[in-house]
PDB file of C-alpha atoms in Angstrom:
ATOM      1  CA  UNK A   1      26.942  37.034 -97.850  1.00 31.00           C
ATOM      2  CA  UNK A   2      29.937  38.937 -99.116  1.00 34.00           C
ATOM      3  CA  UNK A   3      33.624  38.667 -96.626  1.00 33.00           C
ATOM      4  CA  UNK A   4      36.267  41.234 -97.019  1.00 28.00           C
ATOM      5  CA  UNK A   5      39.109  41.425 -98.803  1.00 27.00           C
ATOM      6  CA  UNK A   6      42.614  40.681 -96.919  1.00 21.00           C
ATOM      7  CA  UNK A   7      44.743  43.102 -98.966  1.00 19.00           C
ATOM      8  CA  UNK A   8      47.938  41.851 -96.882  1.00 19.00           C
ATOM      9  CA  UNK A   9      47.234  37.973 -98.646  1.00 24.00           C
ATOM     10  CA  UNK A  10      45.263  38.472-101.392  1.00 28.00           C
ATOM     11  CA  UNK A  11      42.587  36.725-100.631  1.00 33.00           C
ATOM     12  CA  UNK A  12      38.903  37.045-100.894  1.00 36.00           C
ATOM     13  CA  UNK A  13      36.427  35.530 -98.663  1.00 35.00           C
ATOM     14  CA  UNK A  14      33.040  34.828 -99.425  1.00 39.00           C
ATOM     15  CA  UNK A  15      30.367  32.775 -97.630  1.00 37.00           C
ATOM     16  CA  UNK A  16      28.193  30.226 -99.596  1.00 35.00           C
ATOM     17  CA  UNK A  17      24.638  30.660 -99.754  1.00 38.00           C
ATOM     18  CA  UNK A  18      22.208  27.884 -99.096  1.00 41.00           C
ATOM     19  CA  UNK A  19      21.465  25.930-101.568  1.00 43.00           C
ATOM     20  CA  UNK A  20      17.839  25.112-102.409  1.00 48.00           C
ATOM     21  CA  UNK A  21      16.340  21.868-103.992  1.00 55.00           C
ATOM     22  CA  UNK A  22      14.948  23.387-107.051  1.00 80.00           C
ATOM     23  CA  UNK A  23      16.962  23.918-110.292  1.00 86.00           C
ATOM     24  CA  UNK A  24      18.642  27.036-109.993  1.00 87.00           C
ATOM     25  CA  UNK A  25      19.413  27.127-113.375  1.00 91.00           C
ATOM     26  CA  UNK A  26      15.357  25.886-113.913  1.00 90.00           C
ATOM     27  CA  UNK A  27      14.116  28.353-116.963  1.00 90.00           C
ATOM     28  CA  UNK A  28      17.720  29.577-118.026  1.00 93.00           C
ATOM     29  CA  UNK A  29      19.834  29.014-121.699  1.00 95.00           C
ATOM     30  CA  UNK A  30      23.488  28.031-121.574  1.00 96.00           C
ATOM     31  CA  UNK A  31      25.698  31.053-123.097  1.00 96.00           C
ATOM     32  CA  UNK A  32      29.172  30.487-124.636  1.00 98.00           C
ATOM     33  CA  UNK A  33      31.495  29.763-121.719  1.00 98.00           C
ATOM     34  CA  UNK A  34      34.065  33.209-120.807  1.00 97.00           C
ATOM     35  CA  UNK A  35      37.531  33.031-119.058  1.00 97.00           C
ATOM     36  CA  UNK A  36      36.264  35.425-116.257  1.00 96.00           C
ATOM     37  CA  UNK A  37      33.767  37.361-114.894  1.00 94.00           C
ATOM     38  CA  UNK A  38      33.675  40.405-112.718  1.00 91.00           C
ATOM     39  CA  UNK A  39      33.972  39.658-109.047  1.00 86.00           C
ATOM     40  CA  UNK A  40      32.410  43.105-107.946  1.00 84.00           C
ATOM     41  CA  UNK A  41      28.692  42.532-110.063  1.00 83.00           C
ATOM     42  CA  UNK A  42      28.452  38.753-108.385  1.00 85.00           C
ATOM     43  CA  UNK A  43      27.089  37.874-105.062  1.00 83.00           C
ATOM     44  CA  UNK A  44      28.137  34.364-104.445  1.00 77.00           C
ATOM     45  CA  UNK A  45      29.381  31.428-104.283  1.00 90.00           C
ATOM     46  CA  UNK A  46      27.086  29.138-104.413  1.00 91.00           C
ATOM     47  CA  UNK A  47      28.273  25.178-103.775  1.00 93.00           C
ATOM     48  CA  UNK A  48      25.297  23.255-105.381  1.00 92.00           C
ATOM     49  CA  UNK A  49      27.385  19.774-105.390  1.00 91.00           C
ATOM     50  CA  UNK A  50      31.160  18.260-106.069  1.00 91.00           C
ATOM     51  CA  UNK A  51      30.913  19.830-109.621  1.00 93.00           C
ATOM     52  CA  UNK A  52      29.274  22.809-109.764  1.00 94.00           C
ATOM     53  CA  UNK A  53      29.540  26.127-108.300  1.00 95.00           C
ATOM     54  CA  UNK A  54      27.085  29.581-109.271  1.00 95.00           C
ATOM     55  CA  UNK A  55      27.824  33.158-109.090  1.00 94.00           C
ATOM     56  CA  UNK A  56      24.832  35.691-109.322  1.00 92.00           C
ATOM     57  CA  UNK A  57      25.205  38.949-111.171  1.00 88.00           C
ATOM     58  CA  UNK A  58      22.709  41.352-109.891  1.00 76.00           C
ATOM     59  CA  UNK A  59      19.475  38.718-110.176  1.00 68.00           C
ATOM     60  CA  UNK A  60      19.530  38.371-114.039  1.00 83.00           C
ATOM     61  CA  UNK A  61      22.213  36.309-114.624  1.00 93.00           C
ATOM     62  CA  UNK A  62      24.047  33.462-113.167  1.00 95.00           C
ATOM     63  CA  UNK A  63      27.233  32.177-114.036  1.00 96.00           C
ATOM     64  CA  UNK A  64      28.333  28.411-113.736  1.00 97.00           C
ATOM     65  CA  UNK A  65      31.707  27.069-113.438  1.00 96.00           C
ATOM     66  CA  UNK A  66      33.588  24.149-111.131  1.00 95.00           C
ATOM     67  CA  UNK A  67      36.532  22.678-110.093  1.00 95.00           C
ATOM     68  CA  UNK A  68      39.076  21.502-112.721  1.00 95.00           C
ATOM     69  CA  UNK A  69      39.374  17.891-112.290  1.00 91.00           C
ATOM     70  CA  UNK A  70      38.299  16.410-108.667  1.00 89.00           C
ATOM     71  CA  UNK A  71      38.134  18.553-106.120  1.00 90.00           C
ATOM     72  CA  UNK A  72      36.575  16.355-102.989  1.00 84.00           C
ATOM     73  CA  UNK A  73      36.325  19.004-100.733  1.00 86.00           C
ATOM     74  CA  UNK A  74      33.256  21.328-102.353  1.00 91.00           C
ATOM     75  CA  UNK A  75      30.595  20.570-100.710  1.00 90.00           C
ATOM     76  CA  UNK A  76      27.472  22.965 -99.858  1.00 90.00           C
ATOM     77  CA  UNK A  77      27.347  24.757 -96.719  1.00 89.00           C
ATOM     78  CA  UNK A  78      30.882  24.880 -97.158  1.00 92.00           C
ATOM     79  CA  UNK A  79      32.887  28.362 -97.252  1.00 92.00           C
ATOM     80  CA  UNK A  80      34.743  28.585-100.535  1.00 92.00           C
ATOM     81  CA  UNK A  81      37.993  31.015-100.068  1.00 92.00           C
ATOM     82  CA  UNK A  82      39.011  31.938-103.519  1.00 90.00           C
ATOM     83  CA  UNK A  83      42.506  34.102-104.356  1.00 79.00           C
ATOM     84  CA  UNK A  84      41.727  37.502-106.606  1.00 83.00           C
ATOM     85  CA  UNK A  85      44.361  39.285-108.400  1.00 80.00           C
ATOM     86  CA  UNK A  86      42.405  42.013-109.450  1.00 84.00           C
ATOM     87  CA  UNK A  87      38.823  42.444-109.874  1.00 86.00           C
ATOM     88  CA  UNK A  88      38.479  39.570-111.638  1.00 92.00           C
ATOM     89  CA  UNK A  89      37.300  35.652-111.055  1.00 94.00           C
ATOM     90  CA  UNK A  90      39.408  33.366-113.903  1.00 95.00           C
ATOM     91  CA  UNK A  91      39.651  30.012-115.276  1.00 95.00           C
ATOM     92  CA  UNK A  92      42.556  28.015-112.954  1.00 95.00           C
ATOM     93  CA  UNK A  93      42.271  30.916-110.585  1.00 95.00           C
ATOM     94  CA  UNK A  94      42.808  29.033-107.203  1.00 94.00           C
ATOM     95  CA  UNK A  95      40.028  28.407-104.312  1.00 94.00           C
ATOM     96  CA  UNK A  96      39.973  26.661-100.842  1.00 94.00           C
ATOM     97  CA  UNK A  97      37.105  25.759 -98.712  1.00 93.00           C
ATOM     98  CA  UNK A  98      36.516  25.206 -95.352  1.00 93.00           C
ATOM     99  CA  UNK A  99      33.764  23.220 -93.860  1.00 90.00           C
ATOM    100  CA  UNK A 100      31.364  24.626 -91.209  1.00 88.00           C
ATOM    101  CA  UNK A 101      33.274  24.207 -87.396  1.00 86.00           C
ATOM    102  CA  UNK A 102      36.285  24.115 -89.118  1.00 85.00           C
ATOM    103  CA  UNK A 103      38.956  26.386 -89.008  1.00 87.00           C
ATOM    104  CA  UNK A 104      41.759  24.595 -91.437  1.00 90.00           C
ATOM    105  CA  UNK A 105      40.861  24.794 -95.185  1.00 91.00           C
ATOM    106  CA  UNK A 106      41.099  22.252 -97.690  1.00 91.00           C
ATOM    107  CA  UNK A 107      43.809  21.938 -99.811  1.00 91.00           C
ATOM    108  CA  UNK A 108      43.435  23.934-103.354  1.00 93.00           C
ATOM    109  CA  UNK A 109      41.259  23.531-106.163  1.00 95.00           C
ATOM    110  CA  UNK A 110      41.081  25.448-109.598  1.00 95.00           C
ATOM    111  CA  UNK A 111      37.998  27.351-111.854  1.00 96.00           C
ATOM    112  CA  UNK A 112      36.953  25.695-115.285  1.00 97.00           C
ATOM    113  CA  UNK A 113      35.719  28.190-117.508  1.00 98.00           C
ATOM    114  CA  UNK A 114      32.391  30.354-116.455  1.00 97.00           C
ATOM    115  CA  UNK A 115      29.642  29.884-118.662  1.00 98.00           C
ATOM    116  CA  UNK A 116      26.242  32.292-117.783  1.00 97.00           C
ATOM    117  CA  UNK A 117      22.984  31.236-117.718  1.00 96.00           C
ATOM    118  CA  UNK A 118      20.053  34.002-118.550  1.00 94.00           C
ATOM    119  CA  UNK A 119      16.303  33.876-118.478  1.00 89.00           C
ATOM    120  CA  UNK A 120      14.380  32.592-121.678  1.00 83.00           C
ATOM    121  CA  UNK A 121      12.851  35.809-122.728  1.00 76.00           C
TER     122      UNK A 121
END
């Protein structure tokens, strides 16, 4: 589920989609990790647990990343609000998230790098 952009803030919201108990990465090879990605081929985010968090680009790829450091508010179902400056997603780029029946978000997290995942051909 894609939100809209708030031009007045900044921000970007984007609903998380619900995370299944297979391996989402199941049949995929680690690429070299990239600053950013673009935020207009990726349907997402994706909360699978405390550490990670996957963006899909158009069904062939998917693109890994997580909070720097602890961030004890991702959890799945949650929303993730993430500020974009452009049409980009990048490393230490800031993110919120707000649980399900709640309407006050958590306090800020940041990116790590993005690292894709694509099918073993």
């Amino acid at each position: 589920m894609r939100g809209a952009v708030l031009a007045a803030t900044g921000l970007l919201t984007v609903g998380m989609l619900g995370a299944g108990n297979s391996d989402p990465l199941a049949g995929r090879v680690a690429g070299a990790p990239v600053r950013c990605i673009d935020i207009q081929r990726n349907g997402g985010p994706e909360i699978i647990d405390s550490q990670t968090i996957l963006y899909r680009e158009s069904g062939k790829r998917v693109w890994k990343t997580g909070p720097v450091g602890e961030c004890a508010s991702l959890r799945p179902l949650d929303t993730v609000i993430v500020e974009v400056y452009g049409g980009q997603l990048c490393r230490n780029d800031r993110f919120r998230t707000v649980s399900v029946g709640m309407s006050i978000p958590s306090g800020y997290c940041r990116f790590r790098d993005f690292t894709p995942y694509d099918r073993v051909k």
